């Protein structure tokens, strides 16, 4: 169905009060997002911070009286609404709309991520079909792309791989498509585990994939790929040592350049560490667990 969308920057408006005012005015949904490219990477425990500048996108049914909406919101807020615009959104299949800009992507020499509905053109391609749903990880972000590039270049035949913080499961699925014998997908988010299971089924690798919550203890593996954030990676260093067989490899991503040294320092005792790749402001590290 078509919609009418109200867009504006929130200014000094209290987000909860603003959302309440919009819903009272008949809104179907309220989406708050970053208005100034100021991402929040690692909030503290229990914190849910917003960006310095926040924009709101508020959906109403098509044909809603615009003047009535503004009047109702302003009465609830007790103040004038910041500068705003209305946009008419045509009818479309909204749950698939994000796929419009999601094109086949190549990582390394042979690995490709293909959205559903696209034909594979490369004859020697190793293809992962991906529909990430609500979970993070399509390969479009630099942190994921560097992990995929490492997997493409690695010798994974008959190895066991752990994808720690699996998101959509793209790294675990790619590892299996590239020759790994088994993969373990680990995440604390139930939605991510559901997306991983669905994507594994779509790629025909569900029999080789085990999916577990992060608090469960995984069995030893040959490779760990963890695309999360610097602070969790530092905390996980002892656990990753226990999860890797001697000589096993660890790939760490989600690390900003200024955080790389801290992560390296946390792993140097038990791992031979190096920088595998950098992209934009992100670093991907690779290490081998010492045998003694």
Coordinates of C-alpha atoms in Angstrom, one line a residue:
X1 CA 0.0 0.0 0.0
X2 CA 1.2 3.6 -0.6
X3 CA 2.2 5.8 2.3
X4 CA 2.7 9.5 3.3
X5 CA 6.1 10.1 5.0
X6 CA 6.8 13.1 7.2
X7 CA 10.5 13.9 7.5
X8 CA 12.3 16.3 9.8
X9 CA 15.3 16.8 12.1
X10 CA 14.2 16.4 15.8
X11 CA 16.3 19.3 17.1
X12 CA 16.0 19.5 20.9
X13 CA 12.8 17.4 21.0
X14 CA 12.7 14.6 23.5
X15 CA 12.7 11.4 21.4
X16 CA 10.2 9.5 23.5
X17 CA 7.8 12.5 23.7
X18 CA 8.2 13.0 20.0
X19 CA 7.4 9.4 19.2
X20 CA 4.3 9.5 21.4
X21 CA 3.1 12.7 19.8
X22 CA 3.5 11.2 16.3
X23 CA 1.6 8.0 17.2
X24 CA -1.2 10.1 18.8
X25 CA -1.4 11.9 15.5
X26 CA -2.0 8.6 13.7
X27 CA 1.5 7.5 12.7
X28 CA 2.0 3.9 11.6
X29 CA 5.7 4.0 12.4
X30 CA 8.4 6.3 13.6
X31 CA 12.1 5.8 12.6
X32 CA 14.9 7.8 14.1
X33 CA 18.3 7.8 12.3
X34 CA 21.6 9.6 12.1
X35 CA 21.3 13.0 10.4
X36 CA 25.0 13.9 10.2
X37 CA 27.0 10.7 9.6
X38 CA 28.1 10.4 13.3
X39 CA 28.0 6.7 14.0
X40 CA 28.0 5.3 17.5
X41 CA 30.3 2.3 17.6
X42 CA 30.5 1.0 21.2
X43 CA 28.0 2.3 23.7
X44 CA 28.5 1.4 27.3
X45 CA 26.6 -1.4 29.0
X46 CA 22.9 -0.5 29.3
X47 CA 23.3 2.7 27.2
X48 CA 21.1 3.5 24.2
X49 CA 22.6 6.8 23.0
X50 CA 21.3 8.7 20.0
X51 CA 23.3 10.7 17.5
X52 CA 24.2 14.4 18.0
X53 CA 21.7 15.2 15.1
X54 CA 18.7 13.0 14.7
X55 CA 16.2 12.8 11.8
X56 CA 12.7 11.3 12.0
X57 CA 10.8 9.5 9.3
X58 CA 7.2 9.2 10.2
X59 CA 4.8 7.0 8.1
X60 CA 1.1 7.7 7.7
X61 CA -1.5 6.1 5.4
X62 CA -1.8 7.8 2.0
X63 CA -4.3 10.6 1.9
X64 CA -3.8 11.7 5.5
X65 CA -4.5 15.3 6.1
X66 CA -1.1 17.0 6.4
X67 CA -2.2 20.1 8.2
X68 CA -4.1 18.0 10.8
X69 CA -1.0 15.9 11.4
X70 CA 1.3 18.9 12.0
X71 CA -1.3 20.5 14.2
X72 CA -1.8 17.4 16.3
X73 CA 2.0 16.8 16.8
X74 CA 2.6 20.5 17.7
X75 CA -0.2 20.4 20.3
X76 CA 1.2 17.3 21.9
X77 CA 4.7 18.7 22.0
X78 CA 3.6 22.1 23.1
X79 CA 5.9 23.7 20.5
X80 CA 6.3 24.2 16.8
X81 CA 7.6 21.3 14.8
X82 CA 11.1 21.8 13.2
X83 CA 11.4 22.4 9.5
X84 CA 9.8 19.4 7.8
X85 CA 8.7 17.9 4.4
X86 CA 6.2 15.4 3.3
X87 CA 6.9 12.7 0.7
X88 CA 4.4 10.4 -1.0
X89 CA 5.7 6.8 -1.2
X90 CA 4.3 4.6 -3.9
X91 CA 3.0 1.1 -3.4
X92 CA 5.8 -1.6 -3.6
X93 CA 6.9 -4.8 -2.0
X94 CA 8.6 -3.1 1.0
X95 CA 10.2 -6.2 2.5
X96 CA 12.2 -6.5 -0.7
X97 CA 12.8 -2.8 -1.4
X98 CA 16.3 -2.9 0.1
X99 CA 17.4 -5.4 -2.6
X100 CA 17.2 -2.8 -5.3
X101 CA 20.7 -1.6 -4.5
X102 CA 22.2 -4.9 -3.5
X103 CA 24.1 -6.2 -6.5
X104 CA 26.5 -9.2 -6.9
X105 CA 29.8 -8.6 -5.2
X106 CA 33.2 -10.3 -5.6
X107 CA 35.7 -10.9 -2.8
X108 CA 39.1 -12.1 -3.8
X109 CA 39.5 -14.3 -6.8
X110 CA 36.5 -16.7 -6.6
X111 CA 34.0 -15.7 -3.8
X112 CA 30.8 -13.9 -4.8
X113 CA 27.8 -12.8 -2.8
X114 CA 24.7 -12.9 -5.0
X115 CA 21.2 -11.7 -4.0
X116 CA 18.4 -14.0 -4.8
X117 CA 17.0 -13.5 -8.3
X118 CA 20.3 -12.7 -10.0
X119 CA 21.9 -15.1 -12.4
X120 CA 25.5 -16.2 -11.8
X121 CA 27.7 -15.1 -14.7
X122 CA 31.2 -16.2 -13.6
X123 CA 31.8 -19.8 -14.5
X124 CA 34.3 -20.6 -11.7
X125 CA 32.4 -18.6 -9.0
X126 CA 31.9 -19.8 -5.5
X127 CA 28.6 -18.2 -4.8
X128 CA 26.8 -17.4 -1.5
X129 CA 23.1 -16.5 -2.0
X130 CA 22.2 -14.0 0.7
X131 CA 19.1 -12.4 2.1
X132 CA 20.2 -11.0 5.5
X133 CA 16.8 -10.1 6.8
X134 CA 17.1 -8.0 10.0
X135 CA 20.7 -9.2 10.8
X136 CA 24.0 -7.4 10.0
X137 CA 26.3 -8.7 7.3
X138 CA 25.9 -8.6 3.6
X139 CA 29.5 -7.9 2.5
X140 CA 28.8 -4.3 1.8
X141 CA 30.5 -3.1 4.9
X142 CA 34.3 -2.9 5.0
X143 CA 34.6 -5.1 8.1
X144 CA 32.7 -7.9 6.5
X145 CA 34.4 -7.5 3.1
X146 CA 37.9 -7.9 4.6
X147 CA 36.8 -11.2 6.3
X148 CA 35.4 -12.5 3.1
X149 CA 38.6 -11.6 1.3
X150 CA 40.6 -13.6 3.9
X151 CA 38.3 -16.6 3.6
X152 CA 38.7 -16.5 -0.2
X153 CA 42.5 -16.7 0.0
X154 CA 42.6 -19.3 2.9
X155 CA 43.0 -23.1 2.6
X156 CA 39.8 -24.2 4.3
X157 CA 39.5 -27.8 3.0
X158 CA 38.3 -30.1 5.7
X159 CA 38.6 -27.5 8.4
X160 CA 36.2 -26.5 11.2
X161 CA 35.4 -22.8 11.4
X162 CA 33.7 -20.7 14.1
X163 CA 31.9 -17.5 12.9
X164 CA 31.7 -15.6 16.2
X165 CA 29.1 -12.8 16.1
X166 CA 27.6 -14.4 12.9
X167 CA 24.9 -11.8 12.1
X168 CA 23.5 -13.1 8.8
X169 CA 25.8 -16.1 8.8
X170 CA 27.6 -14.9 5.7
X171 CA 31.1 -15.8 7.0
X172 CA 30.2 -19.3 8.1
X173 CA 28.3 -20.0 4.9
X174 CA 31.2 -18.6 2.8
X175 CA 33.6 -20.8 4.7
X176 CA 31.5 -23.9 4.0
X177 CA 31.1 -23.0 0.3
X178 CA 34.9 -22.6 0.1
X179 CA 35.6 -26.1 1.4
X180 CA 35.3 -26.1 5.2
X181 CA 34.0 -29.4 6.6
X182 CA 31.9 -27.8 9.4
X183 CA 31.1 -24.4 10.7
X184 CA 29.7 -23.1 14.0
X185 CA 27.8 -19.8 14.0
X186 CA 27.7 -18.0 17.3
X187 CA 25.7 -14.9 18.3
X188 CA 23.9 -13.4 21.3
X189 CA 21.0 -12.2 19.1
X190 CA 18.2 -14.7 18.4
X191 CA 17.3 -12.8 15.3
X192 CA 20.8 -13.2 13.9
X193 CA 20.6 -17.0 14.5
X194 CA 17.3 -17.2 12.7
X195 CA 18.7 -15.2 9.7
X196 CA 21.7 -17.5 9.7
X197 CA 19.6 -20.6 9.7
X198 CA 17.4 -19.3 6.8
X199 CA 20.5 -18.3 4.8
X200 CA 22.2 -21.7 5.4
X201 CA 19.1 -23.5 4.1
X202 CA 19.0 -21.2 1.0
X203 CA 22.6 -22.1 0.3
X204 CA 22.2 -25.9 1.0
X205 CA 24.8 -26.0 3.8
X206 CA 22.5 -26.4 6.8
X207 CA 23.7 -30.0 7.5
X208 CA 27.2 -28.7 8.0
X209 CA 26.3 -25.7 10.1
X210 CA 25.7 -25.7 13.9
X211 CA 24.1 -22.5 15.4
X212 CA 24.5 -21.7 19.1
X213 CA 24.0 -18.8 21.5
X214 CA 27.2 -16.9 22.5
X215 CA 27.1 -18.1 26.1
X216 CA 27.4 -21.8 25.0
X217 CA 30.9 -23.2 24.9
X218 CA 32.0 -24.1 21.4
X219 CA 34.2 -27.1 20.6
X220 CA 37.8 -26.6 19.4
X221 CA 38.2 -25.4 15.8
X222 CA 40.8 -24.7 13.2
X223 CA 39.7 -21.1 12.3
X224 CA 37.8 -18.4 14.2
X225 CA 36.4 -15.4 12.3
X226 CA 35.0 -12.7 14.5
X227 CA 33.6 -9.5 12.9
X228 CA 32.4 -7.7 16.0
X229 CA 34.0 -4.7 17.8
X230 CA 37.3 -4.0 19.4
X231 CA 36.3 -4.1 23.1
X232 CA 34.5 -7.5 22.9
X233 CA 37.4 -8.8 20.9
X234 CA 39.9 -7.8 23.6
X235 CA 37.7 -9.5 26.2
X236 CA 37.4 -12.7 24.1
X237 CA 41.1 -13.2 23.6
X238 CA 41.4 -15.9 26.3
X239 CA 38.3 -17.7 25.1
X240 CA 39.5 -17.7 21.5
X241 CA 42.7 -19.3 22.6
X242 CA 40.8 -22.1 24.3
X243 CA 38.6 -22.5 21.2
X244 CA 41.4 -22.8 18.7
X245 CA 43.6 -25.9 18.2
X246 CA 47.4 -25.1 18.3
X247 CA 48.4 -23.6 15.0
X248 CA 44.8 -22.5 14.4
X249 CA 44.0 -19.1 12.8
X250 CA 42.0 -16.2 14.1
X251 CA 40.6 -13.4 11.9
X252 CA 39.5 -10.3 13.8
X253 CA 37.4 -7.4 12.3
X254 CA 35.2 -4.6 13.4
X255 CA 38.3 -2.7 14.6
X256 CA 38.9 1.0 14.0
X257 CA 42.5 2.0 13.2
X258 CA 43.1 3.8 16.5
X259 CA 42.0 0.6 18.3
X260 CA 44.2 -1.9 16.4
X261 CA 47.2 -1.7 18.8
X262 CA 45.0 -2.5 21.8
X263 CA 43.6 -5.6 20.1
X264 CA 47.1 -6.7 18.9
X265 CA 48.4 -6.3 22.5
X266 CA 45.6 -8.5 23.9
X267 CA 46.4 -11.3 21.5
X268 CA 50.2 -11.3 21.3
X269 CA 50.9 -13.6 24.2
X270 CA 49.1 -16.6 22.6
X271 CA 49.1 -15.6 18.9
X272 CA 51.5 -14.6 16.2
X273 CA 49.6 -11.4 15.0
X274 CA 49.7 -9.2 11.9
X275 CA 47.5 -6.8 10.0
X276 CA 45.7 -8.6 7.2
X277 CA 44.0 -5.6 5.6
X278 CA 42.8 -2.0 6.1
X279 CA 39.8 -0.4 4.4
X280 CA 38.5 3.1 5.1
X281 CA 39.0 3.6 8.9
X282 CA 38.8 -0.2 9.6
X283 CA 41.5 -2.8 10.3
X284 CA 41.3 -6.6 9.9
X285 CA 43.9 -8.6 11.9
X286 CA 45.1 -12.2 11.4
X287 CA 46.8 -14.4 14.0
X288 CA 48.0 -17.9 14.4
X289 CA 47.8 -19.6 17.8
X290 CA 51.2 -20.5 19.2
X291 CA 51.8 -24.3 19.5
X292 CA 53.4 -24.0 22.9

